[in-house]
Tab-separated table of C-alpha atoms in Angstrom:
chain	number	residue	atom	x	y	z
F	1289	MET	CA	136.664	9.197	61.305
F	1290	PRO	CA	136.803	9.530	57.485
F	1291	ALA	CA	134.670	12.158	55.764
F	1292	GLU	CA	132.122	11.217	53.120
F	1293	ILE	CA	131.761	12.920	49.760
F	1294	THR	CA	128.053	12.737	48.990
F	1295	MET	CA	125.993	13.378	45.865
F	1296	PRO	CA	124.941	17.051	46.074
F	1297	GLN	CA	121.597	18.416	44.888
F	1298	LEU	CA	122.788	20.560	41.982
F	1299	SER	CA	119.327	21.622	40.768
F	1300	ASP	CA	115.912	22.116	42.361
F	1301	THR	CA	114.460	19.039	40.622
F	1302	MET	CA	117.451	16.720	40.947
F	1303	THR	CA	116.847	13.439	42.795
F	1304	GLU	CA	119.885	11.481	41.621
F	1305	GLY	CA	123.124	12.044	39.733
F	1306	THR	CA	125.451	10.079	37.496
F	1307	ILE	CA	129.218	10.133	37.920
F	1308	VAL	CA	130.423	11.113	34.439
F	1309	LYS	CA	134.106	11.412	35.288
F	1310	TRP	CA	136.367	11.302	38.316
F	1311	VAL	CA	138.711	14.299	38.145
F	1312	LYS	CA	140.698	13.108	41.179
F	1313	LYS	CA	141.969	9.579	41.801
F	1314	GLU	CA	142.472	7.552	44.953
F	1315	GLY	CA	145.541	8.756	46.819
F	1316	ASP	CA	145.240	12.374	45.672
F	1317	VAL	CA	145.559	15.036	48.373
F	1318	LEU	CA	142.480	17.285	48.443
F	1319	LYS	CA	141.866	20.832	49.613
F	1320	ALA	CA	138.417	22.120	50.480
F	1321	GLY	CA	136.913	23.452	47.251
F	1322	ASP	CA	138.822	21.119	44.913
F	1323	ILE	CA	136.857	19.735	41.958
F	1324	VAL	CA	136.670	15.967	42.423
F	1325	ALA	CA	134.185	14.775	39.802
F	1326	GLU	CA	131.842	15.716	36.969
F	1327	VAL	CA	128.214	14.858	37.688
F	1328	GLU	CA	125.297	14.598	35.283
F	1329	THR	CA	122.081	16.006	36.741
F	1330	ASP	CA	118.596	16.255	35.257
F	1331	LYS	CA	119.626	19.563	33.649
F	1332	ALA	CA	123.327	19.525	32.776
F	1333	THR	CA	126.753	18.099	33.486
F	1334	MET	CA	128.356	20.020	36.344
F	1335	GLU	CA	131.547	19.958	38.385
F	1336	MET	CA	131.332	18.799	41.999
F	1337	GLU	CA	133.693	20.013	44.698
F	1338	THR	CA	134.662	18.652	48.093
F	1339	PHE	CA	134.093	20.562	51.304
F	1340	GLU	CA	136.667	18.550	53.269
F	1341	ALA	CA	140.469	18.432	53.109
F	1342	GLY	CA	142.465	15.200	53.267
F	1343	THR	CA	143.402	12.260	51.045
F	1344	LEU	CA	140.937	10.667	48.617
F	1345	ALA	CA	141.021	7.206	50.167
F	1346	ALA	CA	138.218	5.297	48.463
F	1347	ILE	CA	136.029	5.871	45.404
F	1348	LEU	CA	132.775	4.085	46.183
F	1349	VAL	CA	130.947	4.665	42.879
F	1350	PRO	CA	132.595	4.122	39.485
F	1351	GLU	CA	132.145	6.339	36.434
F	1352	GLY	CA	128.674	5.728	35.030
F	1353	GLY	CA	127.219	4.906	38.421
F	1354	LYS	CA	123.963	6.526	39.561
F	1355	VAL	CA	123.553	7.734	43.144
F	1356	PRO	CA	120.573	9.327	44.928
F	1357	VAL	CA	121.061	12.837	46.290
F	1358	GLY	CA	122.845	12.514	49.642
F	1359	GLY	CA	124.335	9.112	48.839
F	1360	ALA	CA	128.034	8.525	49.568
F	1361	ILE	CA	130.302	8.365	46.517
F	1362	ALA	CA	133.778	8.546	48.083
F	1363	LEU	CA	135.650	8.655	51.387
F	1364	ILE	CA	138.349	11.093	52.498
F	1365	ALA	CA	141.008	10.160	55.015
F	1366	LYS	CA	141.431	13.181	57.249
F	1367	SER	CA	144.507	14.264	59.213
F	1368	GLY	CA	145.940	11.369	61.240
F	1369	GLU	CA	144.124	8.668	59.252
F	1370	LYS	CA	145.766	6.264	56.803
F	1371	ALA	CA	144.138	6.196	53.378
F	1372	ALA	CA	144.870	2.468	52.997
F	1373	ASP	CA	143.043	1.645	56.237
F	1374	VAL	CA	140.045	3.770	55.247
F	1375	LYS	CA	139.857	2.037	51.874
F	1376	LYS	CA	140.131	-1.421	53.455
F	1377	ASN	CA	137.335	-0.711	55.946
F	1378	ALA	CA	135.178	0.664	53.114
F	1379	GLY	CA	135.490	-2.499	51.005
F	1380	ALA	CA	132.049	-3.905	51.698
F	1381	LYS	CA	130.350	-0.546	51.277
F	1382	SER	CA	132.237	0.120	48.039
F	1383	ALA	CA	131.213	-3.245	46.619
F	1384	SER	CA	127.522	-2.674	47.304
F	1385	LEU	CA	127.519	0.851	45.925
F	1386	ALA	CA	129.465	-0.151	42.835
F	1387	SER	CA	126.439	-2.162	41.740
F	1388	SER	CA	124.119	0.830	42.212
F	1389	PRO	CA	123.698	1.580	38.488
F	1390	ALA	CA	121.625	-1.560	38.120
F	1391	ALA	CA	119.695	-0.890	41.311
F	1392	ILE	CA	118.479	2.553	40.347
F	1393	PRO	CA	116.207	2.698	37.281
F	1394	SER	CA	117.607	4.824	34.487
F	1395	PRO	CA	115.513	7.644	32.943
F	1396	GLU	CA	115.029	5.396	29.905
F	1397	ALA	CA	113.648	2.582	32.058
F	1398	LYS	CA	111.367	5.014	33.885
F	1399	ALA	CA	110.104	6.381	30.574
F	1400	GLN	CA	109.405	2.884	29.246
F	1401	ALA	CA	107.539	1.959	32.408
F	1402	THR	CA	105.489	5.142	32.239
F	1403	ALA	CA	104.730	4.674	28.563
F	1404	ALA	CA	103.644	1.073	29.187
F	1405	ALA	CA	101.098	2.283	31.744
F	1406	VAL	CA	99.519	4.709	29.243
F	1407	PRO	CA	97.530	3.204	26.344
F	1408	ALA	CA	99.178	4.214	23.076
F	1409	PRO	CA	96.795	6.061	20.742
F	1410	ALA	CA	96.175	4.596	17.330
F	1411	THR	CA	98.209	6.146	14.537
F	1412	ALA	CA	95.214	7.561	12.723
F	1413	GLN	CA	93.373	8.693	15.862
F	1414	LYS	CA	93.821	11.662	18.162
F	1415	ALA	CA	94.742	11.186	21.806
F	1416	GLN	CA	91.912	11.177	24.308
F	1417	PRO	CA	91.242	14.484	26.094
F	1418	LEU	CA	93.276	14.912	29.265
F	1419	ALA	CA	91.800	16.115	32.533
F	1420	ALA	CA	91.638	19.905	32.838
F	1421	LYS	CA	90.877	22.256	35.662
F	1422	PRO	CA	87.221	23.336	35.890
F	1423	ASP	CA	86.303	26.274	33.666
F	1424	ALA	CA	89.570	26.008	31.704
F	1425	PRO	CA	89.355	25.454	27.932
F	1426	THR	CA	90.983	22.220	26.788
F	1427	ARG	CA	92.644	21.505	23.450
F	1428	VAL	CA	93.269	17.864	22.669
F	1429	PRO	CA	96.947	17.429	21.736
F	1430	PRO	CA	97.653	15.665	18.445
F	1431	ALA	CA	98.400	11.968	18.453
F	1432	VAL	CA	101.927	10.658	18.788
F	1433	ALA	CA	103.595	11.100	15.414
F	1434	SER	CA	103.399	8.494	12.728
F	1435	GLY	CA	106.082	7.886	10.142
F	1436	THR	CA	104.670	10.624	7.932
F	1437	TYR	CA	106.736	13.253	9.847
F	1438	ASN	CA	110.494	13.605	10.123
F	1439	TYR	CA	110.234	14.135	13.897
F	1440	ASP	CA	107.814	13.527	16.727
F	1441	LEU	CA	108.796	16.896	18.231
F	1442	ILE	CA	110.636	19.926	16.874
F	1443	VAL	CA	111.754	22.361	19.575
F	1444	ILE	CA	112.714	25.893	18.550
F	1445	GLY	CA	115.026	27.387	21.155
F	1446	GLY	CA	117.620	25.736	23.379
F	1447	GLY	CA	117.190	27.640	26.649
F	1448	PRO	CA	115.814	26.375	29.990
F	1449	ALA	CA	112.475	25.627	28.325
F	1450	GLY	CA	113.755	24.330	25.002
F	1451	TYR	CA	116.563	22.049	26.158
F	1452	ALA	CA	114.421	20.683	29.008
F	1453	ALA	CA	111.643	19.859	26.536
F	1454	ALA	CA	114.034	18.213	24.092
F	1455	ILE	CA	115.696	16.087	26.774
F	1456	ARG	CA	112.356	15.005	28.257
F	1457	ALA	CA	111.073	13.971	24.836
F	1458	GLY	CA	114.342	12.117	24.259
F	1459	GLN	CA	113.857	10.261	27.523
F	1460	LEU	CA	110.444	9.212	26.201
F	1461	LYS	CA	112.198	7.713	23.148
F	1462	LYS	CA	110.754	10.285	20.749
F	1463	ARG	CA	112.447	11.551	17.607
F	1464	VAL	CA	113.483	15.061	18.601
F	1465	LEU	CA	115.092	18.017	16.855
F	1466	CYS	CA	116.140	21.163	18.722
F	1467	VAL	CA	116.992	24.228	16.626
F	1468	GLU	CA	118.921	26.946	18.480
F	1469	LYS	CA	120.565	29.949	16.814
F	1470	GLU	CA	123.266	30.413	19.492
F	1471	ASN	CA	124.788	28.424	22.345
F	1472	LEU	CA	122.662	25.848	24.138
F	1473	GLY	CA	121.405	27.107	27.479
F	1474	GLY	CA	119.617	30.237	26.285
F	1475	THR	CA	119.679	33.556	28.083
F	1476	CYS	CA	119.745	32.034	31.576
F	1477	LEU	CA	122.906	30.043	31.094
F	1478	ASN	CA	124.759	32.268	28.620
F	1479	TRP	CA	123.570	35.828	29.304
F	1480	GLY	CA	121.537	35.837	32.510
F	1481	CYS	CA	121.278	33.869	35.741
F	1482	ILE	CA	124.538	31.913	35.586
F	1483	PRO	CA	127.116	34.448	34.322
F	1484	THR	CA	125.681	37.311	36.388
F	1485	LYS	CA	126.004	35.243	39.558
F	1486	ALA	CA	129.604	34.515	38.616
F	1487	LEU	CA	130.194	38.274	38.250
F	1488	LEU	CA	128.492	38.966	41.584
F	1489	GLU	CA	130.702	36.373	43.282
F	1490	SER	CA	133.798	38.055	41.853
F	1491	GLY	CA	132.508	41.463	42.903
F	1492	ALA	CA	131.779	40.316	46.450
F	1493	LEU	CA	135.337	38.973	46.788
F	1494	VAL	CA	136.833	42.217	45.475
F	1495	ARG	CA	134.738	44.277	47.895
F	1496	LYS	CA	135.826	42.159	50.869
F	1497	LEU	CA	139.500	42.422	49.965
F	1498	ARG	CA	139.303	46.147	49.294
F	1499	ASP	CA	136.942	47.365	52.008
F	1500	GLU	CA	137.106	44.725	54.752
F	1501	LYS	CA	140.769	43.679	54.858
F	1502	GLU	CA	141.185	44.826	58.466
F	1503	LYS	CA	138.132	42.848	59.529
F	1504	TRP	CA	139.606	39.692	58.013
F	1505	ALA	CA	143.167	40.445	59.189
F	1506	ILE	CA	144.502	40.675	55.636
F	1507	SER	CA	147.166	43.097	54.428
F	1508	PHE	CA	148.670	43.593	50.972
F	1509	ASP	CA	150.219	46.207	48.714
F	1510	ASN	CA	149.196	47.355	45.219
F	1511	PHE	CA	145.734	45.747	45.168
F	1512	LYS	CA	144.598	45.461	41.536
F	1513	VAL	CA	141.680	43.859	39.720
F	1514	ASP	CA	142.005	42.476	36.186
F	1515	PHE	CA	138.591	43.400	34.756
F	1516	PRO	CA	138.891	41.478	31.453
F	1517	LYS	CA	139.869	38.295	33.326
F	1518	THR	CA	136.895	38.751	35.663
F	1519	ILE	CA	134.613	38.894	32.626
F	1520	GLY	CA	136.472	35.925	31.139
F	1521	ARG	CA	135.852	33.779	34.221
F	1522	SER	CA	132.121	34.402	33.915
F	1523	ARG	CA	132.160	33.463	30.217
F	1524	ASP	CA	134.164	30.286	30.892
F	1525	ILE	CA	131.598	29.095	33.446
F	1526	ALA	CA	128.746	29.644	31.008
F	1527	GLY	CA	130.606	27.884	28.196
F	1528	LYS	CA	131.336	24.813	30.292
F	1529	LEU	CA	127.690	24.398	31.297
F	1530	SER	CA	126.544	24.823	27.703
F	1531	LYS	CA	128.749	21.877	26.728
F	1532	GLY	CA	127.046	19.872	29.471
F	1533	ILE	CA	123.693	20.327	27.745
F	1534	ALA	CA	125.204	19.128	24.463
F	1535	HIS	CA	126.342	15.997	26.323
F	1536	LEU	CA	122.778	15.342	27.500
F	1537	PHE	CA	121.456	15.856	23.960
F	1538	ASN	CA	123.875	13.221	22.749
F	1539	LYS	CA	122.889	10.831	25.540
F	1540	TYR	CA	119.174	11.060	24.752
F	1541	THR	CA	119.657	11.122	20.961
F	1542	VAL	CA	118.321	14.646	20.548
F	1543	LYS	CA	119.381	16.070	17.197
F	1544	HIS	CA	120.661	19.646	17.406
F	1545	GLU	CA	120.889	22.251	14.640
F	1546	LEU	CA	122.670	25.599	15.061
F	1547	ALA	CA	120.361	27.819	13.013
F	1548	THR	CA	117.497	30.317	13.032
F	1549	ALA	CA	114.187	28.531	12.508
F	1550	THR	CA	110.824	29.652	11.130
F	1551	VAL	CA	107.526	27.813	11.494
F	1552	VAL	CA	106.344	28.082	7.874
F	1553	GLY	CA	103.085	26.226	8.497
F	1554	PRO	CA	101.464	23.546	10.638
F	1555	HIS	CA	104.012	20.760	11.185
F	1556	LYS	CA	106.639	22.517	9.007
F	1557	VAL	CA	109.857	24.206	10.138
F	1558	LYS	CA	112.491	25.795	7.919
F	1559	PHE	CA	116.081	26.708	8.822
F	1560	GLY	CA	118.735	27.611	6.278
F	1561	ASP	CA	117.977	25.695	3.097
F	1562	LYS	CA	116.337	22.818	4.970
F	1563	GLU	CA	112.655	22.189	5.622
F	1564	VAL	CA	111.594	19.454	8.049
F	1565	THR	CA	108.276	18.250	9.417
F	1566	GLY	CA	107.186	17.438	12.928
F	1567	ALA	CA	104.013	16.030	14.420
F	1568	ASN	CA	104.399	18.648	17.164
F	1569	ILE	CA	106.270	21.947	17.250
F	1570	LEU	CA	107.165	23.559	20.582
F	1571	VAL	CA	108.330	27.180	20.447
F	1572	CYS	CA	110.657	28.129	23.317
F	1573	THR	CA	112.425	31.197	21.947
F	1574	GLY	CA	112.499	33.074	25.269
F	1575	ALA	CA	112.655	36.834	25.722
F	1576	ARG	CA	115.118	39.687	25.305
F	1577	ALA	CA	115.717	43.122	26.819
F	1578	ARG	CA	113.359	45.831	25.606
F	1579	ASP	CA	114.102	49.485	25.081
F	1580	LEU	CA	112.021	52.642	25.571
F	1581	PRO	CA	110.247	54.766	22.956
F	1582	ASN	CA	112.683	57.630	23.517
F	1583	ILE	CA	115.790	55.569	24.385
F	1584	LYS	CA	117.011	52.927	21.937
F	1585	PHE	CA	119.855	50.436	22.219
F	1586	ASP	CA	122.927	51.161	20.112
F	1587	GLY	CA	125.170	48.505	21.671
F	1588	LYS	CA	127.915	51.062	22.337
F	1589	LYS	CA	126.753	53.832	24.670
F	1590	ILE	CA	123.220	52.598	25.368
F	1591	ILE	CA	123.601	48.923	26.190
F	1592	SER	CA	121.574	45.967	27.415
F	1593	SER	CA	122.550	43.402	30.041
F	1594	ARG	CA	124.122	41.343	27.273
F	1595	GLU	CA	126.751	43.972	26.468
F	1596	ALA	CA	127.177	44.753	30.185
F	1597	MET	CA	128.380	41.162	30.667
F	1598	THR	CA	131.106	41.386	28.028
F	1599	LEU	CA	132.477	44.944	28.160
F	1600	PRO	CA	136.154	44.929	27.108
F	1601	THR	CA	137.047	47.739	29.528
F	1602	GLN	CA	135.546	48.823	32.825
F	1603	PRO	CA	133.594	52.123	32.677
F	1604	LYS	CA	134.502	54.801	35.205
F	1605	LYS	CA	130.888	55.969	35.433
F	1606	LEU	CA	127.776	53.908	34.692
F	1607	ALA	CA	124.122	55.020	34.677
F	1608	ILE	CA	121.496	52.284	34.982
F	1609	ILE	CA	117.873	52.927	33.991
F	1610	GLY	CA	115.604	50.416	35.704
F	1611	ALA	CA	115.993	49.048	39.225
F	1612	GLY	CA	114.568	45.566	38.892
F	1613	ALA	CA	116.649	42.450	39.532
F	1614	ILE	CA	118.836	42.971	36.449
F	1615	GLY	CA	119.561	46.639	37.085
F	1616	CYS	CA	120.348	46.062	40.758
F	1617	GLU	CA	122.652	43.109	40.055
F	1618	PHE	CA	124.767	45.135	37.654
F	1619	ALA	CA	124.748	48.120	39.995
F	1620	ASP	CA	126.174	45.902	42.721
F	1621	PHE	CA	128.798	44.266	40.492
F	1622	TYR	CA	130.129	47.402	38.823
F	1623	SER	CA	130.148	49.317	42.096
F	1624	SER	CA	132.174	46.550	43.752
F	1625	MET	CA	134.692	46.751	40.892
F	1626	GLY	CA	135.145	50.490	41.500
F	1627	THR	CA	132.802	52.033	38.914
F	1628	GLU	CA	130.795	55.089	39.990
F	1629	VAL	CA	127.180	53.922	39.605
F	1630	THR	CA	123.895	55.849	39.414
F	1631	ILE	CA	120.691	53.777	39.312
F	1632	ILE	CA	117.437	55.408	38.171
F	1633	GLU	CA	113.909	54.090	38.819
F	1634	MET	CA	110.531	55.653	37.956
F	1635	LEU	CA	108.688	53.929	40.795
F	1636	ASP	CA	109.017	54.547	44.534
F	1637	HIS	CA	111.697	51.976	45.387
F	1638	LEU	CA	114.407	49.709	44.049
F	1639	LEU	CA	113.066	46.238	43.204
F	1640	PRO	CA	109.574	47.733	42.857
F	1641	ILE	CA	107.756	44.392	42.504
F	1642	GLU	CA	109.338	42.924	45.645
F	1643	ASP	CA	108.404	43.465	49.289
F	1644	GLU	CA	108.892	47.072	50.327
F	1645	ASP	CA	111.003	46.023	53.323
F	1646	CYS	CA	113.490	44.345	50.974
F	1647	SER	CA	113.581	47.407	48.733
F	1648	ILE	CA	114.279	49.789	51.615
F	1649	LEU	CA	117.021	47.525	52.981
F	1650	LEU	CA	118.679	47.345	49.556
F	1651	GLU	CA	118.534	51.134	49.157
F	1652	ARG	CA	120.347	51.532	52.476
F	1653	SER	CA	122.950	48.966	51.463
F	1654	PHE	CA	123.504	50.652	48.091
F	1655	GLY	CA	123.855	54.012	49.818
F	1656	LYS	CA	126.575	52.674	52.106
F	1657	ARG	CA	128.414	51.315	49.079
F	1658	GLY	CA	128.397	54.689	47.348
F	1659	ILE	CA	125.776	53.870	44.720
F	1660	LYS	CA	123.637	56.895	43.887
F	1661	VAL	CA	119.952	55.882	43.995
F	1662	LEU	CA	117.336	58.030	42.236
F	1663	THR	CA	113.786	56.733	42.689
F	1664	LYS	CA	110.547	58.407	41.538
F	1665	THR	CA	112.698	59.649	38.672
F	1666	LYS	CA	111.952	59.649	34.945
F	1667	THR	CA	114.622	59.686	32.244
F	1668	GLU	CA	113.497	62.262	29.710
F	1669	ALA	CA	116.395	61.948	27.261
F	1670	VAL	CA	119.849	60.485	26.741
F	1671	ASP	CA	122.369	62.517	24.740
F	1672	THR	CA	125.108	60.314	23.261
F	1673	LYS	CA	127.091	63.078	21.563
F	1674	GLY	CA	130.712	63.400	22.596
F	1675	ASP	CA	132.762	60.916	24.576
F	1676	GLY	CA	130.128	59.806	27.087
F	1677	VAL	CA	126.395	60.184	27.696
F	1678	LYS	CA	124.299	62.854	29.367
F	1679	LEU	CA	120.941	61.959	30.930
F	1680	THR	CA	118.200	64.502	31.518
F	1681	LEU	CA	116.075	63.451	34.479
F	1682	THR	CA	112.875	64.620	36.112
F	1683	THR	CA	113.141	64.010	39.868
F	1684	PRO	CA	110.832	64.938	42.756
F	1685	LYS	CA	113.105	67.969	43.268
F	1686	GLY	CA	113.052	69.084	39.631
F	1687	THR	CA	115.290	68.597	36.600
F	1688	GLU	CA	118.691	66.958	37.066
F	1689	THR	CA	121.531	65.991	34.733
F	1690	VAL	CA	123.682	62.890	35.149
F	1691	GLU	CA	126.818	62.225	33.112
F	1692	ALA	CA	128.331	58.788	32.566
F	1693	ASP	CA	130.444	56.752	30.172
F	1694	LEU	CA	127.619	54.321	29.398
F	1695	VAL	CA	123.917	53.777	30.016
F	1696	LEU	CA	122.606	50.310	30.866
F	1697	LEU	CA	118.918	50.068	29.981
F	1698	ALA	CA	117.229	47.430	32.165
F	1699	VAL	CA	113.498	48.166	32.018
F	1700	GLY	CA	112.120	44.717	31.290
F	1701	VAL	CA	111.873	42.118	28.531
F	1702	THR	CA	109.719	41.226	25.548
F	1703	GLY	CA	109.128	37.883	23.853
F	1704	ASN	CA	111.267	36.735	20.926
F	1705	VAL	CA	108.431	36.374	18.433
F	1706	GLU	CA	109.729	38.273	15.401
F	1707	GLY	CA	110.272	36.063	12.367
F	1708	ILE	CA	109.204	32.881	14.165
F	1709	PHE	CA	105.976	32.301	12.240
F	1710	GLY	CA	105.350	32.388	8.490
F	1711	LYS	CA	102.109	33.536	6.866
F	1712	ASP	CA	100.750	29.990	6.862
F	1713	ALA	CA	101.225	29.698	10.638
F	1714	PRO	CA	99.083	32.578	11.979
F	1715	VAL	CA	99.814	32.034	15.672
F	1716	GLU	CA	98.044	34.551	17.904
F	1717	LEU	CA	100.179	36.955	19.954
F	1718	PHE	CA	99.341	38.996	23.036
F	1719	LYS	CA	101.403	41.980	24.218
F	1720	GLY	CA	104.572	40.784	22.520
F	1721	HIS	CA	104.231	37.168	23.642
F	1722	ILE	CA	102.670	33.984	22.260
F	1723	LYS	CA	99.154	33.335	23.477
F	1724	VAL	CA	98.564	29.777	24.716
F	1725	GLU	CA	95.702	27.866	26.282
F	1726	PRO	CA	96.106	26.564	29.824
F	1727	ASN	CA	96.766	22.922	30.613
F	1728	VAL	CA	98.352	21.990	27.287
F	1729	TYR	CA	100.322	25.078	26.167
F	1730	ALA	CA	98.621	24.931	22.782
F	1731	THR	CA	98.455	27.925	20.442
F	1732	ASN	CA	95.528	28.628	18.140
F	1733	VAL	CA	97.256	26.674	15.340
F	1734	GLU	CA	96.971	22.887	15.410
F	1735	GLY	CA	100.200	21.114	16.357
F	1736	ILE	CA	102.015	24.273	17.509
F	1737	PHE	CA	102.761	24.757	21.209
F	1738	ALA	CA	104.789	27.277	23.218
F	1739	ALA	CA	106.345	27.454	26.700
F	1740	GLY	CA	108.762	29.538	28.746
F	1741	ASP	CA	109.452	33.262	28.662
F	1742	VAL	CA	108.020	33.630	25.162
F	1743	ILE	CA	104.493	33.124	26.581
F	1744	GLY	CA	104.846	35.847	29.213
F	1745	PRO	CA	105.738	36.463	32.869
F	1746	PRO	CA	107.114	35.590	35.354
F	1747	TRP	CA	110.181	35.198	33.067
F	1748	LEU	CA	111.992	32.799	35.403
F	1749	ALA	CA	114.255	29.969	34.239
F	1750	HIS	CA	112.895	27.326	36.627
F	1751	VAL	CA	109.310	28.148	35.621
F	1752	ALA	CA	110.212	27.867	31.931
F	1753	HIS	CA	111.910	24.519	32.602
F	1754	HIS	CA	108.876	23.019	34.314
F	1755	GLU	CA	106.429	24.460	31.787
F	1756	ALA	CA	108.303	22.842	28.919
F	1757	VAL	CA	108.599	19.437	30.593
F	1758	TYR	CA	104.911	19.573	31.484
F	1759	ALA	CA	103.990	20.506	27.903
F	1760	VAL	CA	105.973	17.567	26.488
F	1761	GLU	CA	104.345	15.143	28.886
F	1762	LYS	CA	100.920	16.471	27.937
F	1763	ILE	CA	101.671	16.253	24.221
F	1764	PHE	CA	102.700	12.618	24.490
F	1765	GLY	CA	100.071	11.664	27.058
F	1766	VAL	CA	102.300	10.568	29.939
F	1767	SER	CA	101.466	13.202	32.582
F	1768	ASP	CA	98.998	12.756	35.399
F	1769	HIS	CA	100.013	15.670	37.630
F	1770	ASP	CA	98.530	19.138	37.632
F	1771	ILE	CA	99.671	22.716	38.119
F	1772	ASN	CA	98.485	25.883	39.795
F	1773	TYR	CA	97.208	28.886	37.885
F	1774	LYS	CA	97.577	32.619	38.081
F	1775	MET	CA	95.907	35.194	35.878
F	1776	ILE	CA	98.205	37.732	34.260
F	1777	PRO	CA	96.785	41.240	34.893
F	1778	GLY	CA	95.034	42.495	31.783
F	1779	CYS	CA	95.422	39.192	29.949
F	1780	THR	CA	92.607	37.114	28.446
F	1781	TYR	CA	94.019	33.696	29.308
F	1782	THR	CA	95.375	31.935	32.356
F	1783	HIS	CA	99.105	31.475	32.500
F	1784	PRO	CA	100.262	28.230	34.134
F	1785	GLN	CA	102.690	28.584	37.007
F	1786	VAL	CA	104.567	25.553	38.230
């Protein structure tokens, strides 16, 4: 019986995908893991692989066709089957699926239908107040932009919040500009979630080959790892996904500028020698690694996760200060590559904000892998004189010294708020982040909104994505769903959590 290639769910919010390009053609011999097509999801354009081996017998959906998650897009003739027979038997199914693009409403059609159901506000009037949770302050978003502004929405930042907001506004047929100073995709895609997982995958493979070869009945001589190529693979994956976002911008007519932007006043944004206006401005500048009062980044011996992802040579010894998710990921990767790792945490356990059972299990695992774990330990000083670094620590047993080639500082993040607002845009900040009101993500300045990591914890890409989409829908009056709330400890406003 032939095997089906089905549309995978490539993101947590994906319900359907579009076949952008077939990488393989009918008649090609496939191995499990081969890339067969490029698929456009709700977030990016991604490669899709097959999990079955055989011959690609029939392509059921042409390029440009839309398919729900789980829907069949091709058939594979497995061992003993003739590809021609499989294709012949699939004729009727192929014909019906080939017409699927017309059967499934496009995002544009959905947006038009949604917009038609919502009364459009008059140009000179403000939109009607939207429903808010009891006891939550409500700011009425400004009306949909008239022709007096260059754009309906200007998004500053192209990360999971910024690009999601820009694409959603584009789907709603708004005039959108996204200003991003680096590659599209933000920290998550370029310097966080995606490339670190690629490094962890490489590290896990190296560890299996080096430490578990007998278990897997593998033998070899002169086992070597090319560290620069391992780093290069991670960078290539991030670069490819960033180009996928650019493709979506082009599809939804989102204008993109590679620049550093400043909100110089209500409805005004400046970048380079240009100044543009927008009815609404959404700030999604994310967050970055923070240092300590007595330990500052120098990018050479005291590094952040960003430098740790692009080191030209592998360190022999690495000290990591901070045992949250970032610190533990890099401890695992560098240890698997053969680096001697020491991880230092002030609190009682690794992953101190997670369940204690998980923390204890991870400590045991790290111990078995030769990672030195120092909890309840404070780093008093880091001496960078000489070839390496020397850390002075206060442990439960007294003072201890640790020597390493480099120190990775992974003690948390702070919002990217410096230089974002001019004197005529006095947006209120709170503990290094932008303060917003619940329900509508509005700041204290009319027409300026913010979403994602720049407004505070939990600093998660999927949360930032949903916040930004929700904010856009609220701004343009097309949202009728609601969200849950959680108060940030010590904060004076409620932070929406999707």
